[in-house]
Coordinates of C-alpha atoms in Angstrom, one line a residue:
M839 CA 49.2 -28.6 -1.7
K840 CA 46.1 -28.0 0.3
Y841 CA 45.9 -24.4 -1.0
I842 CA 46.3 -25.6 -4.6
A843 CA 43.6 -28.3 -4.1
N844 CA 41.2 -25.7 -2.8
I845 CA 41.9 -23.4 -5.8
L846 CA 41.2 -26.4 -8.2
M847 CA 38.1 -27.3 -6.3
L848 CA 36.8 -23.7 -6.5
L849 CA 37.6 -23.6 -10.2
F850 CA 35.7 -26.8 -10.8
V851 CA 32.7 -25.4 -8.9
V852 CA 32.7 -22.2 -11.0
L853 CA 33.0 -24.1 -14.3
S854 CA 30.3 -26.5 -13.3
C855 CA 27.9 -23.7 -12.3
T856 CA 28.4 -21.8 -15.5
S857 CA 28.3 -24.8 -17.8
P858 CA 24.9 -24.9 -19.7
K859 CA 24.3 -28.6 -18.8
N860 CA 24.7 -27.9 -15.1
T861 CA 22.7 -24.6 -14.9
D862 CA 19.6 -26.2 -13.3
K863 CA 21.8 -28.1 -10.8
A864 CA 23.7 -25.0 -9.9
Q865 CA 20.5 -23.0 -9.4
Q866 CA 19.0 -25.7 -7.3
T867 CA 22.2 -25.8 -5.1
T868 CA 22.0 -22.1 -4.6
E869 CA 18.4 -22.2 -3.7
N870 CA 19.0 -25.1 -1.3
V871 CA 21.7 -23.0 0.5
Q872 CA 19.5 -20.0 0.6
Q873 CA 16.5 -22.0 1.9
Q874 CA 18.7 -23.5 4.6
K875 CA 19.8 -20.0 5.6
L876 CA 16.1 -18.9 5.9
L877 CA 15.0 -21.9 7.9
T878 CA 17.8 -21.5 10.5
S879 CA 17.7 -17.7 10.8
D880 CA 16.6 -15.9 13.9
Y881 CA 14.4 -13.9 11.6
Y882 CA 12.4 -17.0 10.6
K883 CA 12.0 -18.0 14.3
G884 CA 10.8 -14.6 15.2
Y885 CA 8.3 -14.5 12.4
Q886 CA 6.9 -17.9 13.4
S887 CA 6.7 -16.8 17.0
R888 CA 4.7 -13.7 16.0
C889 CA 2.4 -15.8 13.8
D890 CA 1.6 -18.1 16.7
E891 CA 1.0 -15.2 19.0
L892 CA -1.4 -13.5 16.6
I893 CA -3.3 -16.7 15.8
N894 CA -3.8 -17.5 19.5
L895 CA -4.9 -13.9 20.3
Y896 CA -7.6 -14.2 17.6
A897 CA -8.6 -17.7 18.7
F898 CA -9.2 -16.8 22.4
E899 CA -9.5 -13.0 22.7
R900 CA -11.5 -12.0 19.6
K901 CA -14.9 -12.9 18.1
G902 CA -16.2 -13.4 14.6
F903 CA -15.1 -15.3 11.6
F904 CA -11.4 -14.8 12.1
S905 CA -11.7 -16.0 15.7
I906 CA -13.6 -19.1 14.5
A907 CA -10.9 -19.8 11.8
A908 CA -8.1 -19.4 14.3
R909 CA -9.8 -21.9 16.7
F910 CA -10.1 -24.4 13.8
Y911 CA -6.5 -23.8 13.0
T912 CA -5.3 -24.5 16.6
G913 CA -7.8 -27.3 17.1
K914 CA -8.8 -25.8 20.4
D915 CA -12.3 -24.8 21.6
V916 CA -13.8 -26.3 18.4
K917 CA -17.2 -26.9 19.9
Q918 CA -17.7 -23.2 20.7
A919 CA -16.4 -22.3 17.3
L920 CA -19.0 -24.5 15.6
K921 CA -21.8 -22.8 17.7
D922 CA -20.6 -19.4 16.8
L923 CA -20.4 -20.3 13.1
E924 CA -24.0 -21.5 13.1
Q925 CA -25.1 -18.2 14.5
L926 CA -23.1 -16.2 12.0
I927 CA -24.6 -17.9 8.9
E928 CA -28.2 -17.2 9.9
N929 CA -28.3 -13.6 8.5
P930 CA -25.4 -13.2 6.0
S931 CA -24.5 -9.6 5.1
G932 CA -21.5 -7.7 4.0
D933 CA -21.2 -8.9 0.4
M934 CA -17.5 -9.4 -0.6
F935 CA -16.2 -9.0 2.9
W936 CA -18.6 -11.6 4.2
V937 CA -17.9 -14.2 1.6
H938 CA -14.2 -13.7 2.0
Q939 CA -14.4 -14.4 5.7
F940 CA -16.9 -17.2 5.1
I941 CA -14.3 -18.9 2.8
I942 CA -11.6 -18.6 5.4
V943 CA -13.8 -20.5 7.9
Q944 CA -14.9 -23.1 5.5
Y945 CA -11.4 -24.0 4.5
F946 CA -9.7 -23.9 7.9
G947 CA -12.7 -25.8 9.4
K948 CA -12.9 -28.6 6.7
D949 CA -11.7 -31.2 9.2
Y950 CA -14.0 -30.1 12.0
I951 CA -17.3 -29.0 10.5
P952 CA -19.9 -31.9 10.6
K953 CA -21.8 -32.9 7.4
D954 CA -25.1 -31.4 8.5
L955 CA -23.5 -28.0 9.1
Q956 CA -21.5 -28.3 5.8
K957 CA -24.8 -28.6 4.0
K958 CA -26.0 -25.4 5.6
L959 CA -22.9 -23.6 4.7
R960 CA -23.2 -24.9 1.1
D961 CA -26.8 -23.7 0.8
V962 CA -25.9 -20.2 1.8
W963 CA -24.2 -19.9 -1.7
R964 CA -27.6 -20.6 -3.2
T965 CA -29.8 -18.3 -1.0
Y966 CA -27.5 -15.3 -0.4
T967 CA -26.5 -13.1 -3.3
P968 CA -23.4 -11.1 -2.4
N969 CA -22.5 -7.9 -4.2
R970 CA -19.1 -8.3 -5.8
G971 CA -18.4 -4.6 -5.3
D972 CA -16.8 -2.1 -7.6
T973 CA -13.2 -1.7 -6.5
E974 CA -10.0 -3.6 -7.0
N975 CA -9.9 -4.9 -3.4
H976 CA -13.5 -5.9 -3.6
W977 CA -12.9 -8.0 -6.7
A978 CA -9.7 -9.6 -5.2
M979 CA -11.8 -10.8 -2.3
T980 CA -14.8 -11.8 -4.4
Y981 CA -13.0 -13.8 -7.1
M982 CA -10.7 -15.6 -4.6
S983 CA -13.9 -16.7 -2.8
Y984 CA -15.6 -17.8 -6.0
Y985 CA -12.4 -19.7 -7.0
L986 CA -12.1 -21.6 -3.7
I987 CA -15.7 -22.4 -3.1
T988 CA -16.1 -23.9 -6.6
Q989 CA -13.0 -25.9 -6.0
L990 CA -14.9 -27.5 -3.1
Y991 CA -17.9 -28.2 -5.3
P992 CA -16.6 -28.5 -8.8
D993 CA -19.5 -30.3 -10.4
D994 CA -22.6 -28.5 -9.0
P995 CA -25.1 -27.2 -11.5
G996 CA -26.4 -23.6 -11.9
E997 CA -29.5 -24.0 -9.7
T998 CA -27.3 -24.6 -6.6
W999 CA -25.7 -21.2 -7.0
F1000 CA -27.0 -17.7 -6.3
N1001 CA -26.3 -16.5 -9.8
G1002 CA -27.6 -19.6 -11.7
R1003 CA -24.2 -20.4 -13.2
S1004 CA -22.5 -23.8 -12.9
S1005 CA -19.5 -24.4 -10.7
Q1006 CA -17.2 -24.7 -13.7
E1007 CA -18.5 -21.4 -15.2
I1008 CA -18.0 -19.5 -11.9
H1009 CA -14.5 -21.1 -11.4
N1010 CA -13.3 -20.2 -14.9
E1011 CA -14.4 -16.6 -14.6
A1012 CA -12.7 -16.3 -11.2
K1013 CA -9.5 -17.8 -12.5
E1014 CA -9.6 -15.5 -15.5
Y1015 CA -10.0 -12.4 -13.4
L1016 CA -7.3 -13.3 -10.9
Y1017 CA -4.8 -14.0 -13.6
D1018 CA -5.7 -10.8 -15.4
W1019 CA -5.3 -8.8 -12.2
M1020 CA -1.9 -10.3 -11.7
R1021 CA -1.0 -9.4 -15.3
I1022 CA -2.0 -5.8 -15.1
T1023 CA -0.4 -5.3 -11.7
T1024 CA 2.9 -6.6 -12.9
S1025 CA 2.8 -4.5 -16.0
I1026 CA 1.4 -1.0 -15.1
G1027 CA 0.8 -1.4 -11.4
Q1028 CA -2.1 -1.5 -9.1
G1029 CA -5.0 1.0 -9.2
E1030 CA -5.6 0.9 -5.4
F1031 CA -1.9 1.2 -4.8
D1032 CA 0.0 1.4 -1.6
S1033 CA -3.0 1.7 0.7
P1034 CA -2.3 1.4 4.4
N1035 CA -5.9 0.6 5.0
Y1036 CA -6.6 -1.9 2.1
I1037 CA -3.3 -3.8 1.9
G1038 CA -4.9 -6.7 3.8
C1039 CA -7.8 -6.9 1.2
F1040 CA -5.2 -8.0 -1.3
V1041 CA -2.8 -10.0 1.0
S1042 CA -5.5 -12.1 2.6
P1043 CA -7.0 -13.4 -0.7
M1044 CA -3.6 -14.2 -2.0
A1045 CA -2.7 -16.0 1.2
M1046 CA -5.9 -18.1 0.9
L1047 CA -5.0 -19.1 -2.7
Y1048 CA -1.5 -19.9 -1.6
A1049 CA -2.7 -22.1 1.2
F1050 CA -5.6 -23.9 -0.6
A1051 CA -5.5 -23.7 -4.4
E1052 CA -5.2 -27.2 -5.7
D1053 CA -3.9 -26.0 -9.1
E1054 CA -0.1 -25.7 -8.8
E1055 CA 0.1 -22.7 -11.2
M1056 CA -2.5 -20.7 -9.2
K1057 CA -0.7 -21.6 -5.9
Q1058 CA 2.6 -20.5 -7.3
K1059 CA 1.3 -17.3 -8.7
A1060 CA -0.5 -16.5 -5.4
G1061 CA 2.8 -17.0 -3.5
M1062 CA 4.6 -14.8 -5.9
M1063 CA 2.0 -12.1 -5.6
L1064 CA 2.4 -12.2 -1.8
D1065 CA 6.1 -11.5 -2.3
Y1066 CA 5.3 -8.7 -4.8
L1067 CA 2.7 -6.9 -2.6
L1068 CA 4.8 -7.2 0.5
A1069 CA 8.0 -6.0 -1.2
D1070 CA 6.1 -3.0 -2.5
F1071 CA 5.2 -2.2 1.1
A1072 CA 8.6 -3.0 2.6
A1073 CA 10.5 -0.5 0.4
E1074 CA 8.4 2.4 1.6
S1075 CA 7.9 1.5 5.3
L1076 CA 9.6 3.2 8.2
D1077 CA 9.3 1.5 11.6
G1078 CA 5.9 0.2 10.6
F1079 CA 4.6 3.4 9.0
Y1080 CA 3.6 3.2 5.3
G1081 CA 5.4 6.3 4.1
G1082 CA 4.7 8.8 1.3
A1083 CA 1.6 9.0 -1.0
H1084 CA -1.3 6.6 -1.1
S1085 CA -4.2 5.8 -3.3
R1086 CA -6.6 5.3 -0.4
I1087 CA -6.3 6.2 3.2
Y1088 CA -8.9 7.1 5.8
P1089 CA -8.8 10.4 7.8
P1090 CA -7.7 9.0 11.2
Q1091 CA -4.9 7.0 9.5
A1092 CA -3.8 10.1 7.6
F1093 CA -3.0 11.7 11.0
N1094 CA -1.8 8.5 12.7
G1095 CA -0.3 5.9 10.4
W1096 CA 0.1 3.4 13.1
L1097 CA -3.6 2.9 13.2
S1098 CA -3.4 1.5 9.7
D1099 CA -3.6 -2.3 8.9
S1100 CA -0.2 -1.9 7.3
A1101 CA 1.3 -1.4 10.8
G1102 CA -0.1 -4.8 11.8
F1103 CA 1.5 -6.5 8.8
S1104 CA 4.8 -4.7 9.6
W1105 CA 4.8 -6.1 13.2
L1106 CA 3.9 -9.6 12.0
L1107 CA 6.4 -9.8 9.1
F1108 CA 9.3 -7.7 10.3
G1109 CA 8.9 -7.2 14.1
N1110 CA 9.9 -3.5 13.7
T1111 CA 7.0 -1.8 15.4
E1112 CA 4.7 -2.2 18.3
K1113 CA 2.3 -5.1 18.2
R1114 CA -0.9 -4.3 16.4
L1115 CA -3.6 -6.9 15.8
V1116 CA -5.0 -7.1 12.2
H1117 CA -7.4 -9.8 11.2
W1118 CA -6.1 -9.8 7.6
A1119 CA -2.6 -10.5 8.9
C1120 CA -4.1 -13.5 10.8
T1121 CA -5.0 -15.1 7.5
L1122 CA -1.4 -14.7 6.4
A1123 CA -0.1 -16.2 9.6
M1124 CA -2.3 -19.3 9.2
S1125 CA -1.6 -19.7 5.4
G1126 CA 1.9 -21.3 5.7
Y1127 CA 3.5 -18.5 3.7
R1128 CA 7.0 -17.7 4.8
P1129 CA 8.4 -14.4 3.6
P1130 CA 11.8 -14.5 2.1
E1131 CA 14.5 -13.1 4.4
I1132 CA 15.3 -10.4 1.8
L1133 CA 12.0 -8.7 2.6
Y1134 CA 13.0 -8.3 6.2
H1135 CA 16.2 -6.5 5.1
I1136 CA 14.4 -4.3 2.6
A1137 CA 11.9 -3.3 5.3
T1138 CA 14.3 -2.6 8.1
D1139 CA 17.7 -1.4 6.7
R1140 CA 17.6 2.4 6.7
S1141 CA 21.3 2.8 7.2
Q1142 CA 21.7 4.7 3.9
P1143 CA 19.2 7.2 2.4
Y1144 CA 17.7 6.2 -0.9
V1145 CA 15.2 7.3 -3.6
H1146 CA 12.5 4.8 -4.5
K1147 CA 10.3 5.3 -7.6
E1148 CA 7.2 3.5 -8.7
Y1149 CA 4.8 3.6 -11.6
K1150 CA 1.2 2.9 -10.8
R1151 CA -2.2 3.5 -12.5
T1152 CA -5.5 5.0 -11.7
R1153 CA -8.4 2.7 -11.1
H1154 CA -10.5 2.1 -14.2
R1155 CA -12.0 5.4 -15.5
I1156 CA -15.4 5.2 -17.1
R1157 CA -16.1 8.9 -17.9
N1158 CA -14.4 12.3 -18.1
S1159 CA -11.1 10.9 -19.4
D1160 CA -9.4 10.0 -22.6
V1161 CA -7.6 7.0 -21.0
K1162 CA -8.9 4.0 -19.0
N1163 CA -5.9 4.0 -16.6
A1164 CA -4.0 7.2 -16.3
P1165 CA -0.3 6.9 -15.1
V1166 CA 0.7 7.6 -11.6
Y1167 CA 4.3 8.6 -10.9
K1168 CA 5.4 7.9 -7.3
Y1169 CA 8.5 9.3 -5.7
T1170 CA 9.7 8.3 -2.2
Y1171 CA 12.8 9.5 -0.3
M1172 CA 13.7 7.3 2.6
R1173 CA 16.0 8.0 5.5
N1174 CA 16.5 6.5 9.0
E1175 CA 15.0 9.7 10.4
Y1176 CA 12.0 10.2 8.0
V1177 CA 10.3 9.4 4.8
L1178 CA 9.0 12.0 2.3
G1179 CA 6.9 10.8 -0.5
S1180 CA 4.6 12.1 -3.2
L1181 CA 2.8 11.5 -6.5
Q1182 CA 2.3 14.1 -9.3
G1183 CA -1.2 15.2 -8.2
G1184 CA -4.5 15.2 -10.1
L1185 CA -7.6 13.0 -9.9
L1186 CA -5.8 9.6 -9.5
Q1187 CA -8.1 8.0 -7.0
P1188 CA -11.5 9.3 -5.8
I1189 CA -12.3 10.4 -2.2
Q1190 CA -9.2 9.1 -0.3
Q1191 CA -6.1 10.0 -2.2
H1192 CA -3.2 11.2 -0.2
S1193 CA -0.9 13.1 -2.5
W1194 CA 2.2 13.7 -0.3
D1195 CA 3.4 13.8 3.2
I1196 CA 6.5 13.5 5.4
T1197 CA 6.4 11.0 8.2
W1198 CA 9.2 11.0 10.8
A1199 CA 10.4 8.2 13.1
I1200 CA 9.2 8.3 16.7
D1201 CA 10.1 6.3 19.8
K1202 CA 6.6 5.0 20.3
P1203 CA 4.8 4.4 16.9
S1204 CA 1.4 4.1 18.5
D1205 CA 1.6 7.7 19.5
G1206 CA 1.4 8.6 15.8
K1207 CA 0.6 12.2 14.7
N1208 CA 4.1 12.4 13.2
T1209 CA 3.3 13.8 9.8
I1210 CA 2.9 17.1 7.8
F1211 CA 1.1 17.5 4.5
C1212 CA -1.2 19.9 2.5
N1213 CA -4.1 19.4 0.2
H1214 CA -7.0 21.1 -1.8
P1215 CA -10.4 19.9 -0.4
Y1216 CA -11.9 19.4 -3.8
V1217 CA -15.6 18.3 -3.9
A1218 CA -17.4 17.5 -7.2
G1219 CA -19.6 15.1 -9.0
F1220 CA -17.1 15.4 -11.9
E1221 CA -14.4 13.6 -9.9
L1222 CA -16.8 10.9 -8.6
S1223 CA -18.4 10.2 -12.0
M1224 CA -15.0 9.6 -13.4
Y1225 CA -14.9 6.4 -11.4
F1226 CA -18.5 5.6 -10.3
P1227 CA -21.4 4.8 -12.6
E1228 CA -24.1 6.8 -10.9
H1229 CA -25.3 10.2 -12.2
K1230 CA -22.8 12.9 -11.3
D1231 CA -25.5 15.1 -9.7
L1232 CA -26.4 12.3 -7.2
L1233 CA -22.9 11.1 -6.4
V1234 CA -21.8 13.6 -3.7
E1235 CA -24.9 12.9 -1.6
Y1236 CA -24.5 9.2 -2.2
I1237 CA -20.9 9.2 -1.1
I1238 CA -21.5 11.1 2.2
S1239 CA -24.6 9.3 3.2
G1240 CA -24.8 6.0 1.3
P1241 CA -24.2 2.5 2.6
V1242 CA -20.4 2.9 2.8
A1243 CA -20.5 6.6 3.6
K1244 CA -17.4 8.7 3.5
K1245 CA -18.8 11.5 5.6
S1246 CA -15.8 13.8 5.5
Y1247 CA -15.8 13.9 1.6
N1248 CA -17.6 17.3 1.4
Q1249 CA -15.9 18.9 4.4
P1250 CA -13.8 22.1 4.0
A1251 CA -11.1 20.7 6.4
K1252 CA -11.0 17.1 5.0
R1253 CA -7.7 15.4 5.4
T1254 CA -7.8 13.2 2.3
G1255 CA -8.8 13.6 -1.3
A1256 CA -7.7 14.3 -4.8
S1257 CA -7.8 17.6 -6.8
P1258 CA -7.5 18.2 -10.5
F1259 CA -5.9 21.5 -9.6
E1260 CA -3.0 20.1 -7.6
Q1261 CA 0.5 19.5 -9.1
I1262 CA 3.6 18.2 -7.2
V1263 CA 7.2 17.6 -7.8
Q1264 CA 9.8 16.2 -5.4
H1265 CA 13.6 15.7 -5.4
K1266 CA 14.9 13.8 -2.4
D1267 CA 13.9 15.7 0.7
A1268 CA 12.6 18.9 -1.1
L1269 CA 9.1 19.2 -2.5
I1270 CA 6.9 21.8 -4.3
A1271 CA 3.1 21.6 -4.4
L1272 CA 1.2 24.1 -6.6
Y1273 CA -2.5 24.9 -6.9
D1274 CA -4.5 26.8 -9.6
I1275 CA -8.1 26.6 -8.5
P1276 CA -10.8 28.0 -10.9
E1277 CA -13.3 30.5 -9.5
G1278 CA -16.5 28.8 -8.3
T1279 CA -14.7 25.5 -7.4
H1280 CA -16.0 23.7 -4.3
Y1281 CA -13.7 24.7 -2.3
E1282 CA -11.4 27.6 -3.2
H1283 CA -8.8 27.2 -0.4
I1284 CA -6.0 24.9 0.5
N1285 CA -5.2 23.3 3.9
A1286 CA -1.9 22.3 5.5
F1287 CA -1.7 20.2 8.7
F1288 CA 0.9 20.4 11.4
P1289 CA 0.7 18.2 14.5
K1290 CA 0.6 19.9 17.9
N1291 CA 3.2 17.5 19.3
L1292 CA 6.0 19.0 17.2
E1293 CA 9.0 19.8 19.3
T1294 CA 9.3 23.2 17.6
R1295 CA 7.1 25.3 15.4
E1296 CA 8.5 28.7 14.6
I1297 CA 7.0 31.2 12.1
D1298 CA 9.9 33.3 10.7
E1299 CA 9.4 36.8 9.3
S1300 CA 10.7 35.5 6.0
G1301 CA 7.5 33.5 5.6
W1302 CA 9.2 30.1 6.3
I1303 CA 7.7 28.0 9.1
F1304 CA 10.4 25.9 10.8
C1305 CA 9.6 22.7 12.7
R1306 CA 11.2 19.8 14.4
G1307 CA 9.7 16.4 14.8
G1308 CA 11.8 13.5 16.1
D1309 CA 15.1 13.7 14.4
A1310 CA 13.8 15.7 11.4
W1311 CA 14.3 19.4 10.8
M1312 CA 11.4 20.7 8.5
A1313 CA 10.7 24.0 6.7
Y1314 CA 7.4 24.9 5.0
Y1315 CA 7.0 28.0 2.9
P1316 CA 3.4 29.0 2.0
L1317 CA 3.0 30.9 -1.2
Q1318 CA 0.0 33.0 0.1
K1319 CA -1.3 34.3 3.4
Y1320 CA -3.2 32.0 5.7
E1321 CA -5.0 31.6 9.0
W1322 CA -4.5 28.9 11.8
F1323 CA -7.2 26.7 13.1
D1324 CA -7.3 24.1 15.9
D1325 CA -8.1 20.7 14.3
D1326 CA -8.1 17.6 16.5
G1327 CA -4.5 17.5 17.6
F1328 CA -3.3 19.4 14.6
W1329 CA -2.8 23.0 13.7
R1330 CA -4.5 23.5 10.3
M1331 CA -3.3 26.2 8.0
E1332 CA -6.1 27.5 5.8
S1333 CA -5.2 29.7 2.8
H1334 CA -8.0 31.3 0.8
Y1335 CA -6.2 32.1 -2.4
R1336 CA -6.9 30.2 -5.6
Q1337 CA -3.4 30.5 -7.0
N1338 CA -1.4 29.0 -4.3
G1339 CA 1.2 26.4 -3.2
A1340 CA 4.0 25.5 -0.8
V1341 CA 7.7 24.6 -0.7
F1342 CA 8.8 22.0 1.7
Q1343 CA 12.4 21.1 2.8
A1344 CA 13.5 18.5 5.3
A1345 CA 16.9 17.6 6.8
P1346 CA 18.1 15.1 9.4
A1347 CA 18.7 16.6 12.8
S1348 CA 22.3 15.4 12.7
S1349 CA 23.1 17.8 9.8
Y1350 CA 22.5 20.9 11.9
A1351 CA 23.5 21.5 15.5
S1352 CA 20.5 23.7 16.3
M1353 CA 17.3 25.1 14.9
D1354 CA 19.1 28.4 14.2
E1355 CA 21.7 26.6 12.1
F1356 CA 19.0 24.9 10.1
K1357 CA 17.1 28.2 9.7
K1358 CA 20.3 29.9 8.4
A1359 CA 20.9 27.2 5.9
V1360 CA 17.3 27.3 4.6
L1361 CA 17.2 31.1 4.4
A1362 CA 20.4 31.0 2.4
C1363 CA 18.7 28.8 -0.3
A1364 CA 17.6 30.7 -3.4
L1365 CA 13.8 31.0 -3.5
E1366 CA 11.6 32.8 -6.1
T1367 CA 7.9 32.4 -6.1
K1368 CA 5.0 33.8 -8.2
V1369 CA 1.2 33.3 -8.2
D1370 CA 0.2 35.3 -11.3
P1371 CA -0.8 34.3 -13.9
K1372 CA 0.1 30.8 -12.8
P1373 CA 1.8 29.7 -9.5
G1374 CA 5.5 28.9 -9.9
V1375 CA 8.6 28.3 -7.8
N1376 CA 12.3 28.4 -8.4
F1377 CA 14.0 26.8 -5.4
T1378 CA 17.6 25.7 -4.7
S1379 CA 17.4 23.0 -2.1
L1380 CA 19.8 22.4 0.8
D1381 CA 21.8 19.9 -1.3
G1382 CA 22.2 22.4 -4.1
T1383 CA 19.6 21.0 -6.4
E1384 CA 17.8 23.6 -8.6
M1385 CA 14.1 22.9 -8.8
S1386 CA 12.0 25.0 -11.2
F1387 CA 8.3 24.3 -11.4
T1388 CA 5.4 26.3 -12.9
Y1389 CA 1.9 25.1 -12.9
D1390 CA 0.9 23.1 -16.0
Q1391 CA 4.6 22.9 -17.1
V1392 CA 6.9 19.9 -16.8
P1393 CA 9.1 20.5 -13.7
L1394 CA 12.8 21.0 -14.1
I1395 CA 15.5 19.5 -11.9
N1396 CA 18.9 21.0 -12.4
N1397 CA 17.5 22.4 -15.7
K1398 CA 16.4 19.0 -17.0
P1399 CA 12.8 18.0 -17.4
V1400 CA 11.5 15.2 -15.1
D1401 CA 11.5 12.2 -17.4
Y1402 CA 8.1 10.7 -16.8
E1403 CA 8.1 8.9 -20.2
H1404 CA 10.8 6.5 -19.0
W1405 CA 9.6 6.2 -15.4
K1406 CA 10.0 2.5 -14.5
L1407 CA 7.6 0.2 -12.7
Y1408 CA 10.1 0.1 -9.8
E1409 CA 13.4 1.8 -9.5
G1410 CA 15.6 1.9 -6.4
P1411 CA 18.3 0.1 -4.5
F1412 CA 16.0 -2.8 -3.5
L1413 CA 13.3 -3.2 -6.2
N1414 CA 13.7 -2.8 -9.9
A1415 CA 11.3 -3.7 -12.8
D1416 CA 10.5 -2.3 -16.2
R1417 CA 6.9 -1.5 -17.2
N1418 CA 5.1 -4.3 -19.0
S1419 CA 7.9 -6.7 -18.0
H1420 CA 5.9 -8.9 -15.5
L1421 CA 9.1 -9.2 -13.5
L1422 CA 10.4 -8.0 -10.2
N1423 CA 14.0 -8.0 -9.2
M1424 CA 14.7 -7.7 -5.4
S1425 CA 18.2 -7.0 -4.2
Y1426 CA 19.8 -6.5 -0.9
G1427 CA 23.6 -6.6 -0.6
N1428 CA 24.6 -9.8 -2.3
M1429 CA 21.1 -11.4 -1.9
H1430 CA 18.8 -11.5 -4.9
R1431 CA 15.3 -12.8 -5.6
K1432 CA 13.6 -12.6 -9.0
L1433 CA 9.9 -13.0 -9.6
D1434 CA 9.1 -13.9 -13.2
F1435 CA 5.4 -14.0 -13.9
N1436 CA 6.1 -14.8 -17.6
T1437 CA 7.5 -18.2 -16.6
N1438 CA 5.8 -18.4 -13.2
T1439 CA 9.2 -19.0 -11.5
V1440 CA 11.1 -17.6 -8.6
T1441 CA 14.9 -17.5 -8.7
N1442 CA 17.2 -16.8 -5.7
W1443 CA 20.9 -16.3 -5.7
I1444 CA 23.8 -14.9 -3.7
D1445 CA 26.6 -13.0 -5.5

């Protein structure tokens, strides 16, 4: 009888949950169960502990705006925080970065800042004219700041603001921009996508809106965008390293990914790497945001290899292009031992583009230098004028010596940068990169970088270069002759041929008992290359996949063209979304979370 009663009760629950009149109640029950699981999980306790540790470290071991905000947050050493704040507002500078930090202090200090100091803080918005910047991350910080400061002073007239516009005008423009940025991000992707350096410049503004926006719609959207941005990172991270290709990365981080701000977010959110202090992450820790547990699993479960695809866009093009936002096709292959990722090549982001690399897992992430990649060190006003408004003949000098100088931009051994003469295709752990560089281009060679801490680096008579890093076997085949140079902890391969390229193959160490076994397997793979009139490669990878790629032609995988036309916004085991859908479906096992920006709702369920 007890068994029959249980069956009847189960049947009643199923019928109740699927009945239209009980849909909302069933969903609410599911969400309550999920929320209870989150609140009682060890993961949540660990996350809160790391939040507290980070906040206290900034409060008592750091200086500057974030330290002041952290002391306001903890309610400790407030007198000193107020003194420091008065000094910092005397000579404002830093434009969007300054006002962003200024807003953080104003909001976390609302209960502590006396009225006379509040008046001084308010008057800064009249006397200081911050530059809003010209990039996506600049505008995220700027318009968040405008939105929240006008929320504090909603009725002030134009003469009290640096730009002569009323609070309501500034507020409305900020809201319009923020909503439009969310719309385009959830339809055709970010322009400054997957940047290990700039992830915080998006997360911190959304965290502030989530914490302090009085409008419930804005607060909800900001929380959803935090989920969205962090899920994007989680699916491509390996032990704290942001794997694969990036829109923007600085040269030191291109060699050592653990130096990136993304590593600090990985430690805070997932606890899967060494502790790294990042001030943007401190904002997230103080915001009250609690990442859904599904993000932890997406970021840390590497028990099964997977392919993860993303569709992104270029930043807004203003010249030298038929389209405002060209498509970016990202491909990432993730394993427990390594992550290999790429984009299709081309001028997708100026100055700091990172088109492909392999990053392997290491015991101590802070040691870094666990990556191999190649590039064409292209330098031209054509590239820069595609994205910057200044005259093309002035831009190179401006970039290398201007107020935000990128001094490595015009260097022949630079580690980052896009090239219009680079094309790439990848299938799982095999990759082909091709270059067809016109005569007279600045520069006419390509570089490849191999860290000196590789366990093995053997140059075979066949032309293949065999390596081992961590638990990854790697093989690199250059299409042309080259020279080796010593480059700051890396061996740099420099090849002075304009028609050029490389074939790359990786494999987990567990697949082959020795380097000799790996070499035999790679040498047995069919490989045909050409460089005239266009570089091209036919390669059968270790798993038997036939890759055929000739420069300026659509690559073939097993004799089928790569289907860029139907490339989805997200496609993989964890994240899925169609282009222009304004949705994101997260999955892990029987756990699901759906972000719907059309209805501004979040739905959780367990199969």
